[in-house]
PDB file of C-alpha atoms in Angstrom:
ATOM      1  CA  GLU A 554       4.745-170.905 -43.146  1.00  0.00           C
ATOM      2  CA  LEU A 555       8.404-171.429 -42.347  1.00  0.00           C
ATOM      3  CA  GLU A 556       8.861-173.095 -45.723  1.00  0.00           C
ATOM      4  CA  ASP A 557       7.334-170.082 -47.473  1.00  0.00           C
ATOM      5  CA  GLN A 558       9.755-167.737 -45.716  1.00  0.00           C
ATOM      6  CA  LEU A 559      12.635-170.018 -46.677  1.00  0.00           C
ATOM      7  CA  THR A 560      11.488-170.021 -50.315  1.00  0.00           C
ATOM      8  CA  VAL A 561      11.227-166.223 -50.361  1.00  0.00           C
ATOM      9  CA  LYS A 562      14.668-165.865 -48.798  1.00  0.00           C
ATOM     10  CA  SER A 563      16.105-168.320 -51.313  1.00  0.00           C
ATOM     11  CA  LYS A 564      14.647-166.336 -54.207  1.00  0.00           C
ATOM     12  CA  THR A 565      16.014-163.129 -52.755  1.00  0.00           C
ATOM     13  CA  LEU A 566      19.429-164.757 -52.390  1.00  0.00           C
ATOM     14  CA  ASP A 567      19.324-165.953 -56.013  1.00  0.00           C
ATOM     15  CA  GLU A 568      18.421-162.434 -57.196  1.00  0.00           C
ATOM     16  CA  LEU A 569      21.315-160.985 -55.208  1.00  0.00           C
ATOM     17  CA  LYS A 570      23.698-163.555 -56.696  1.00  0.00           C
ATOM     18  CA  GLN A 571      22.540-162.662 -60.217  1.00  0.00           C
ATOM     19  CA  SER A 572      22.893-158.973 -59.482  1.00  0.00           C
ATOM     20  CA  LEU A 573      26.422-159.499 -58.184  1.00  0.00           C
ATOM     21  CA  ALA A 574      27.289-161.615 -61.211  1.00  0.00           C
ATOM     22  CA  LEU A 575      26.279-158.755 -63.490  1.00  0.00           C
ATOM     23  CA  ASN A 576      28.146-156.100 -61.488  1.00  0.00           C
ATOM     24  CA  GLY A 577      31.119-158.176 -60.376  1.00  0.00           C
ATOM     25  CA  SER A 578      31.750-159.683 -56.970  1.00  0.00           C
ATOM     26  CA  ALA A 579      30.698-157.921 -53.785  1.00  0.00           C
ATOM     27  CA  GLU A 580      34.312-157.063 -52.973  1.00  0.00           C
ATOM     28  CA  GLN A 581      35.116-155.651 -56.425  1.00  0.00           C
ATOM     29  CA  ALA A 582      32.093-153.396 -56.713  1.00  0.00           C
ATOM     30  CA  PRO A 583      33.084-150.986 -53.904  1.00  0.00           C
ATOM     31  CA  GLU A 584      36.701-151.028 -55.107  1.00  0.00           C
ATOM     32  CA  ALA A 585      35.608-150.253 -58.650  1.00  0.00           C
ATOM     33  CA  GLN A 586      33.430-147.451 -57.359  1.00  0.00           C
ATOM     34  CA  SER A 587      36.318-146.065 -55.313  1.00  0.00           C
ATOM     35  CA  LEU A 588      38.571-146.162 -58.359  1.00  0.00           C
ATOM     36  CA  ARG A 589      35.902-144.481 -60.452  1.00  0.00           C
ATOM     37  CA  ILE A 590      35.395-141.789 -57.811  1.00  0.00           C
ATOM     38  CA  ALA A 591      39.160-141.163 -57.658  1.00  0.00           C
ATOM     39  CA  GLU A 592      39.277-141.024 -61.458  1.00  0.00           C
ATOM     40  CA  LEU A 593      36.423-138.509 -61.517  1.00  0.00           C
ATOM     41  CA  GLY A 594      38.187-136.449 -58.853  1.00  0.00           C
ATOM     42  CA  GLU A 595      41.347-136.340 -60.977  1.00  0.00           C
ATOM     43  CA  MET A 596      39.320-135.330 -64.017  1.00  0.00           C
ATOM     44  CA  MET A 597      37.669-132.549 -62.022  1.00  0.00           C
ATOM     45  CA  ASP A 598      41.055-131.289 -60.775  1.00  0.00           C
ATOM     46  CA  SER A 599      42.338-131.288 -64.353  1.00  0.00           C
ATOM     47  CA  ILE A 600      39.318-129.324 -65.549  1.00  0.00           C
ATOM     48  CA  VAL A 601      39.713-126.805 -62.709  1.00  0.00           C
ATOM     49  CA  LYS A 602      43.371-126.281 -63.707  1.00  0.00           C
ATOM     50  CA  GLN A 603      42.421-125.863 -67.374  1.00  0.00           C
ATOM     51  CA  VAL A 604      39.750-123.308 -66.459  1.00  0.00           C
ATOM     52  CA  ALA A 605      42.274-121.362 -64.360  1.00  0.00           C
ATOM     53  CA  GLN A 606      44.755-121.361 -67.257  1.00  0.00           C
ATOM     54  CA  LEU A 607      42.061-120.274 -69.698  1.00  0.00           C
ATOM     55  CA  LYS A 608      40.942-117.514 -67.342  1.00  0.00           C
ATOM     56  CA  ALA A 609      44.508-116.196 -67.064  1.00  0.00           C
ATOM     57  CA  SER A 610      44.940-116.379 -70.825  1.00  0.00           C
ATOM     58  CA  MET A 611      41.652-114.601 -71.460  1.00  0.00           C
ATOM     59  CA  GLN A 612      42.520-111.891 -68.914  1.00  0.00           C
ATOM     60  CA  SER A 613      45.767-111.239 -70.777  1.00  0.00           C
ATOM     61  CA  THR A 614      43.897-111.095 -74.076  1.00  0.00           C
ATOM     62  CA  VAL A 615      41.320-108.675 -72.673  1.00  0.00           C
ATOM     63  CA  GLU A 616      44.099-106.406 -71.377  1.00  0.00           C
ATOM     64  CA  GLN A 617      45.773-106.439 -74.801  1.00  0.00           C
ATOM     65  CA  TRP A 618      42.496-105.525 -76.523  1.00  0.00           C
ATOM     66  CA  ARG A 619      41.915-102.725 -73.998  1.00  0.00           C
ATOM     67  CA  ALA A 620      45.372-101.299 -74.785  1.00  0.00           C
ATOM     68  CA  TYR A 621      44.651-101.673 -78.526  1.00  0.00           C
ATOM     69  CA  ASP A 622      41.361 -99.780 -78.168  1.00  0.00           C
ATOM     70  CA  GLU A 623      43.054 -96.916 -76.304  1.00  0.00           C
ATOM     71  CA  ILE A 624      45.861 -96.624 -78.863  1.00  0.00           C
ATOM     72  CA  TYR A 625      43.398 -96.881 -81.761  1.00  0.00           C
ATOM     73  CA  ALA A 626      41.345 -94.004 -80.315  1.00  0.00           C
ATOM     74  CA  GLU A 627      44.477 -91.857 -80.022  1.00  0.00           C
ATOM     75  CA  VAL A 628      45.574 -92.654 -83.572  1.00  0.00           C
ATOM     76  CA  SER A 629      42.088 -91.916 -84.874  1.00  0.00           C
ATOM     77  CA  VAL A 630      42.059 -88.486 -83.244  1.00  0.00           C
ATOM     78  CA  MET A 631      45.550 -87.687 -84.569  1.00  0.00           C
ATOM     79  CA  THR A 632      44.598 -88.838 -88.059  1.00  0.00           C
ATOM     80  CA  THR A 633      41.517 -86.626 -88.030  1.00  0.00           C
ATOM     81  CA  ARG A 634      43.613 -83.643 -86.922  1.00  0.00           C
ATOM     82  CA  TYR A 635      46.232 -84.257 -89.611  1.00  0.00           C
ATOM     83  CA  LEU A 636      43.608 -84.651 -92.319  1.00  0.00           C
ATOM     84  CA  TYR A 637      42.013 -81.384 -91.218  1.00  0.00           C
ATOM     85  CA  CYS A 638      45.386 -79.606 -91.267  1.00  0.00           C
ATOM     86  CA  ILE A 639      46.187 -80.977 -94.719  1.00  0.00           C
ATOM     87  CA  ASP A 640      42.771 -79.923 -95.981  1.00  0.00           C
ATOM     88  CA  GLN A 641      43.148 -76.413 -94.553  1.00  0.00           C
ATOM     89  CA  CYS A 642      46.784 -75.863 -95.521  1.00  0.00           C
ATOM     90  CA  LYS A 643      46.620 -76.491 -99.250  1.00  0.00           C
ATOM     91  CA  PRO A 644      49.333 -74.584-101.101  1.00  0.00           C
ATOM     92  CA  GLY A 645      48.250 -71.740-103.327  1.00  0.00           C
ATOM     93  CA  GLU A 646      45.061 -70.896-101.452  1.00  0.00           C
ATOM     94  CA  GLU A 647      44.705 -67.564 -99.753  1.00  0.00           C
ATOM     95  CA  ALA A 648      42.981 -67.237 -96.418  1.00  0.00           C
ATOM     96  CA  SER A 649      39.938 -65.124 -97.167  1.00  0.00           C
ATOM     97  CA  LEU A 650      37.261 -64.057 -94.760  1.00  0.00           C
ATOM     98  CA  GLU A 651      34.708 -66.290 -96.510  1.00  0.00           C
ATOM     99  CA  ALA A 652      37.029 -69.299 -96.332  1.00  0.00           C
ATOM    100  CA  LEU A 653      37.596 -68.711 -92.622  1.00  0.00           C
ATOM    101  CA  LYS A 654      33.823 -68.395 -92.014  1.00  0.00           C
ATOM    102  CA  LYS A 655      33.312 -71.660 -93.866  1.00  0.00           C
ATOM    103  CA  GLN A 656      35.948 -73.342 -91.706  1.00  0.00           C
ATOM    104  CA  VAL A 657      34.286 -72.056 -88.524  1.00  0.00           C
ATOM    105  CA  LYS A 658      30.899 -73.396 -89.727  1.00  0.00           C
ATOM    106  CA  THR A 659      32.472 -76.765 -90.484  1.00  0.00           C
ATOM    107  CA  LEU A 660      34.023 -76.929 -87.047  1.00  0.00           C
ATOM    108  CA  GLN A 661      30.756 -76.011 -85.319  1.00  0.00           C
TER     109      GLN A 661
END
């Protein structure tokens, strides 16, 4: 029975040795993992900084588009008013009652 336990322990030891040979020595594996964890932490910090920069850039872009939309709306209204004035103020036309009624209908 003692020999069986010794055989089992020997096999387990051989398996551990093979596993360590594939992954490196027992001392290097935790160091490699620590280095990898530090590397991943640096990558995460870099990504967080990039996201913050992108967010700031996008906020600026959104503000510029908002200003553009407001100015565009103002220009559109002014253009409509000017086109109406040009249409109504054609030279050579007299302001008749019928023409004025037509204008009122158009405006309504």
